[in-house]
Structure formats: C-alpha cells, structure tokens
Short mmCIF file of C-alpha atoms in Angstrom, two decimals:
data_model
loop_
_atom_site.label_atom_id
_atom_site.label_comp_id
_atom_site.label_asym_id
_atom_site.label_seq_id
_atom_site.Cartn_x
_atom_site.Cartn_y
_atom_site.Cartn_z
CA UNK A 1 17.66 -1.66 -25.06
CA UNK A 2 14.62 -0.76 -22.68
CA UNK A 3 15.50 -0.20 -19.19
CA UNK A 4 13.09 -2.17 -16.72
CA UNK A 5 10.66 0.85 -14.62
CA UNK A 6 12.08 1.48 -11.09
CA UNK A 7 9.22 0.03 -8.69
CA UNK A 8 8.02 2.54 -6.56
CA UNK A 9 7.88 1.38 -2.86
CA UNK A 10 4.94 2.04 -0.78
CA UNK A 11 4.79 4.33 1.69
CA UNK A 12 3.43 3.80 5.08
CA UNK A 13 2.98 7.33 5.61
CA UNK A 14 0.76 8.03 2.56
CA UNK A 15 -0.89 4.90 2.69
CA UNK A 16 -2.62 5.96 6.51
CA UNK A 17 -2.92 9.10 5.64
CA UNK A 18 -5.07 8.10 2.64
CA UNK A 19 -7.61 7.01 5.63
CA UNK A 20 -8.86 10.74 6.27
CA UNK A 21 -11.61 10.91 4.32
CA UNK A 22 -12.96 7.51 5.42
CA UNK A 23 -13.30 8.62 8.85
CA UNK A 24 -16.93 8.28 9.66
CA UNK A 25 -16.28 8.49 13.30
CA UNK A 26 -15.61 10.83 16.16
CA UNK A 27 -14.14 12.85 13.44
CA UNK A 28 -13.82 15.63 15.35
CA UNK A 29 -11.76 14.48 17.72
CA UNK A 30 -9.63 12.76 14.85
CA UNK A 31 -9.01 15.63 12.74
CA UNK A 32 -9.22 18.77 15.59
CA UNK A 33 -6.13 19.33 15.57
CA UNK A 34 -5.23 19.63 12.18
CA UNK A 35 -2.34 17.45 11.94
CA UNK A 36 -2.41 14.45 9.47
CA UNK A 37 -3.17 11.22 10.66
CA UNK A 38 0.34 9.81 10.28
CA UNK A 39 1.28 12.85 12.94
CA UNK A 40 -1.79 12.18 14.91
CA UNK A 41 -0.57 8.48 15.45
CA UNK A 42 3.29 9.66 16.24
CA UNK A 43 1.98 11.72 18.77
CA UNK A 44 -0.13 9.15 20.31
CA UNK A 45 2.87 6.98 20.34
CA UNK A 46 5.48 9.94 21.63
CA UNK A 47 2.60 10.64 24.55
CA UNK A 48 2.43 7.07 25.75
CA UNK A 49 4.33 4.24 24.73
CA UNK A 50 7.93 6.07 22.88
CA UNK A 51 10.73 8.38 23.59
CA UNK A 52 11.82 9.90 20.53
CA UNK A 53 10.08 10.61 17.17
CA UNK A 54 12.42 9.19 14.88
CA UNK A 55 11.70 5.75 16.56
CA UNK A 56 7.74 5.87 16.81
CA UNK A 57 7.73 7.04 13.32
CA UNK A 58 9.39 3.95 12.14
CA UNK A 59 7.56 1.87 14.31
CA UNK A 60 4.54 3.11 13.24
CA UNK A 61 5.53 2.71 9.52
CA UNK A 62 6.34 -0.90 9.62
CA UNK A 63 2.95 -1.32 11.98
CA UNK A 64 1.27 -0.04 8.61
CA UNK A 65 2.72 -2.04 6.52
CA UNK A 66 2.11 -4.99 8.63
CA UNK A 67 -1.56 -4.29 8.69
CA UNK A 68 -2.28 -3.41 5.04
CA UNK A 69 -0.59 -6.62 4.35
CA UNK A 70 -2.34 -8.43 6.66
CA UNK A 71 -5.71 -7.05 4.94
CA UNK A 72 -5.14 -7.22 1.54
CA UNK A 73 -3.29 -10.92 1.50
CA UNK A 74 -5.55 -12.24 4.36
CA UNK A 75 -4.38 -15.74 2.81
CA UNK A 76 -1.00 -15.60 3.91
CA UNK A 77 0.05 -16.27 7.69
CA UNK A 78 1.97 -12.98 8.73
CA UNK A 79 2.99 -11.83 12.75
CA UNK A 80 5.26 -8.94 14.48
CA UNK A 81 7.37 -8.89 17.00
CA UNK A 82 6.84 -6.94 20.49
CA UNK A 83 8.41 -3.81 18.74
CA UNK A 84 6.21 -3.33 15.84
CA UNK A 85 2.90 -4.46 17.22
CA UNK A 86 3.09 -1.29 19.83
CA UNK A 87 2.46 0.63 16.50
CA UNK A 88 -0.65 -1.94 15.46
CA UNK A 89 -1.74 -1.59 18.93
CA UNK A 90 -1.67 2.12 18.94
CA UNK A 91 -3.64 1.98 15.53
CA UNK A 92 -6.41 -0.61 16.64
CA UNK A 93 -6.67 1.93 19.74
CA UNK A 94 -7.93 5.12 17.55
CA UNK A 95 -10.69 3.51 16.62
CA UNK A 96 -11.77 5.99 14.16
CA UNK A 97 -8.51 5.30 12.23
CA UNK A 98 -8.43 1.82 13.07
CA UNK A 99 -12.22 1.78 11.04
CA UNK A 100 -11.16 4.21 8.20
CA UNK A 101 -8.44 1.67 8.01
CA UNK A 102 -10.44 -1.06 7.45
CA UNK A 103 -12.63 0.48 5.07
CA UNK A 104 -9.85 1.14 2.58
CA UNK A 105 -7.54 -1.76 2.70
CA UNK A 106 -10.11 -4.50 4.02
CA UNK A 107 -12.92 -3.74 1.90
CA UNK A 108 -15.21 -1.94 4.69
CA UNK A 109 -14.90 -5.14 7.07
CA UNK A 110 -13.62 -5.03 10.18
CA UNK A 111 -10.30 -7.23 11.01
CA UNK A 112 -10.36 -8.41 14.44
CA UNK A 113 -7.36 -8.41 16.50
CA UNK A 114 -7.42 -11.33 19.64
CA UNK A 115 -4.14 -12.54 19.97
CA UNK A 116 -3.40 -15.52 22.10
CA UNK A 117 -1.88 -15.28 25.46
CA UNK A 118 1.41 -17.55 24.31
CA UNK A 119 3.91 -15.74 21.72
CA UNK A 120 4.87 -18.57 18.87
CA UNK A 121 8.64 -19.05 18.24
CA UNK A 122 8.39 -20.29 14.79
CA UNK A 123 10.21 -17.41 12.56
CA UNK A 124 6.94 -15.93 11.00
CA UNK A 125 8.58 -12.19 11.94
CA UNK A 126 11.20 -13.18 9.26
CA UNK A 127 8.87 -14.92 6.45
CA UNK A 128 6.50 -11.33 7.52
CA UNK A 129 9.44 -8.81 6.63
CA UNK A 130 10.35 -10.91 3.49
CA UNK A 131 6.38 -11.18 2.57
CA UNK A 132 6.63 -7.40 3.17
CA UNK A 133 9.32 -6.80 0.70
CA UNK A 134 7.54 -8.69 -1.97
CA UNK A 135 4.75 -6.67 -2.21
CA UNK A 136 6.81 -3.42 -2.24
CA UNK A 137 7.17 -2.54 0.88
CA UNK A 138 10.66 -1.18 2.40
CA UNK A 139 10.71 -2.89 5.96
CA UNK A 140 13.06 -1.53 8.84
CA UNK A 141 15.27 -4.67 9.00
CA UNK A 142 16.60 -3.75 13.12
CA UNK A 143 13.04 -3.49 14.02
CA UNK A 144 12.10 -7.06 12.38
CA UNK A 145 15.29 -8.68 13.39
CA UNK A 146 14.82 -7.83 16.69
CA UNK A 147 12.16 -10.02 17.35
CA UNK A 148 12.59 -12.85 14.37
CA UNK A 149 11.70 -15.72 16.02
CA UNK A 150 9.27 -14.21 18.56
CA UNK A 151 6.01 -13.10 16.84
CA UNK A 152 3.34 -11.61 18.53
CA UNK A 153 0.73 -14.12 19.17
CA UNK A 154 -1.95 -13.40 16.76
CA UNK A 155 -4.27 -15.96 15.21
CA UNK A 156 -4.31 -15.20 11.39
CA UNK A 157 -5.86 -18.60 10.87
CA UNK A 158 -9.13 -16.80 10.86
CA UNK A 159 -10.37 -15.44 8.40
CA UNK A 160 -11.05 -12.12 9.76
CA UNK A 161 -8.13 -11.35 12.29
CA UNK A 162 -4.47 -10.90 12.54
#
C-alpha cells in the first residue's frame, strides 16, 4: 500500500528571504549589513515595536504568511489582528522589502495597504488562520486567537489592497 507524501509546510522565513534578489531599491541600505532579510526585519521589530526575539520572530512569520496569502488568493477576504499586523506594518515600512515583496508573490504590482479607521468584529482573524492552514501554512494559533474577532481594519474588497 502507498503511503500518501508528507506536505511540506511553508516557511515564512524562506519565503521573505527569497525577496533578496528582487530588491531593486536602496539596496544598500537593505543588504549593508549582511544579515538576511528575515534578521533584518526581527531587528527592526526588536529596535522598535518588541521585547524579545522569540516573539517578533513569530510575529513576523505569521505577518508573512498573512501577506503572501493575501497576494496570491487576492479573491478571498482575509484580516489580522493588532498582534500580527505590527509584523505587516513593519514589512510595508522597509519599503525596499515591502517592493521585492510584491514583485515575487504579487506579480510585480504593488498591494496597497489603507485600512479603515474602525476595526470589524466579524471573525475574519479565525476564517484567516484556517485559510492559512489550507494553503500550507503552520499559523501560531495564541497569536490568531488573541485577536479572533477583532481584525485589523483593512479593506480587501479592492482589488489591489489588504
């Protein structure tokens, strides 16, 4: 009897690192320091918005996964919570990345973020972690729980935004 292939989950980490040679930008002061991008991104995290590594890297991780989703599946209505979009903000910030970003997972167009000023109530951080799941992603369940029924208050009802 044939044994069904293990799926191989996606990893955050790889997948944003797989940015660096899209960077068209500011490259220098991108890549300077030498560290990867997923390191470059802790640290930006660690200097101004989180405490301790352990926790930026897995907010950071499910931020990734949350945007990659939102570009490749751009039909299907995903949010975060407070928690998770300090990572997408921290992305969308480093523009350079933010743009290399874009050009790998979003076919070389831009994906605007403008939330809305009101934060819905209507679940979609659950329904985002299960989406998230589905496509083979491993999503940090505390972090998503967290904020289940408060998602950020992004308008994915355009085409090009989250």
């Amino acid at each position: 009897m044939d044994t069904p292939a293990a799926t191989r989950m996606r990893d955050p980490q790889e997948l944003l690192n797989a940015v660096q040679p899209h960077l068209q930008y500011l490259s220098i002061n991108v890549l300077d320091s030498g560290m990867t991008i997923w390191d470059r991104e802790v640290a930006l995290l660690l200097r101004d918005e989180v405490m301790v590594r352990d926790l930026a890297e897995r907010i950071l991780g499910n931020a990734v996964m949350y945007m990659i989703a939102s570009m490749e599946h751009a039909e299907v209505h995903l949010g975060v919570g407070k928690i998770v979009d300090i990572g997408v903000h921290q992305v969308i910030l480093d523009t350079p990345v933010y743009f290399a970003l874009c050009d790998l997972y979003n076919g070389g167009a831009y994906k605007h973020h403008a939330p809305f000023i009101q934060r819905r109530d209507d679940g979609t951080v659950t329904s985002t972690a299960e989406f998230l799941r589905s496509i083979g992603f491993d999503p940090d369940e505390e972090l998503w729980a967290r904020d289940g029924a408060e998602c950020s208050p992004c308008d994915s009802k355009v085409p090009d935004s989250h």
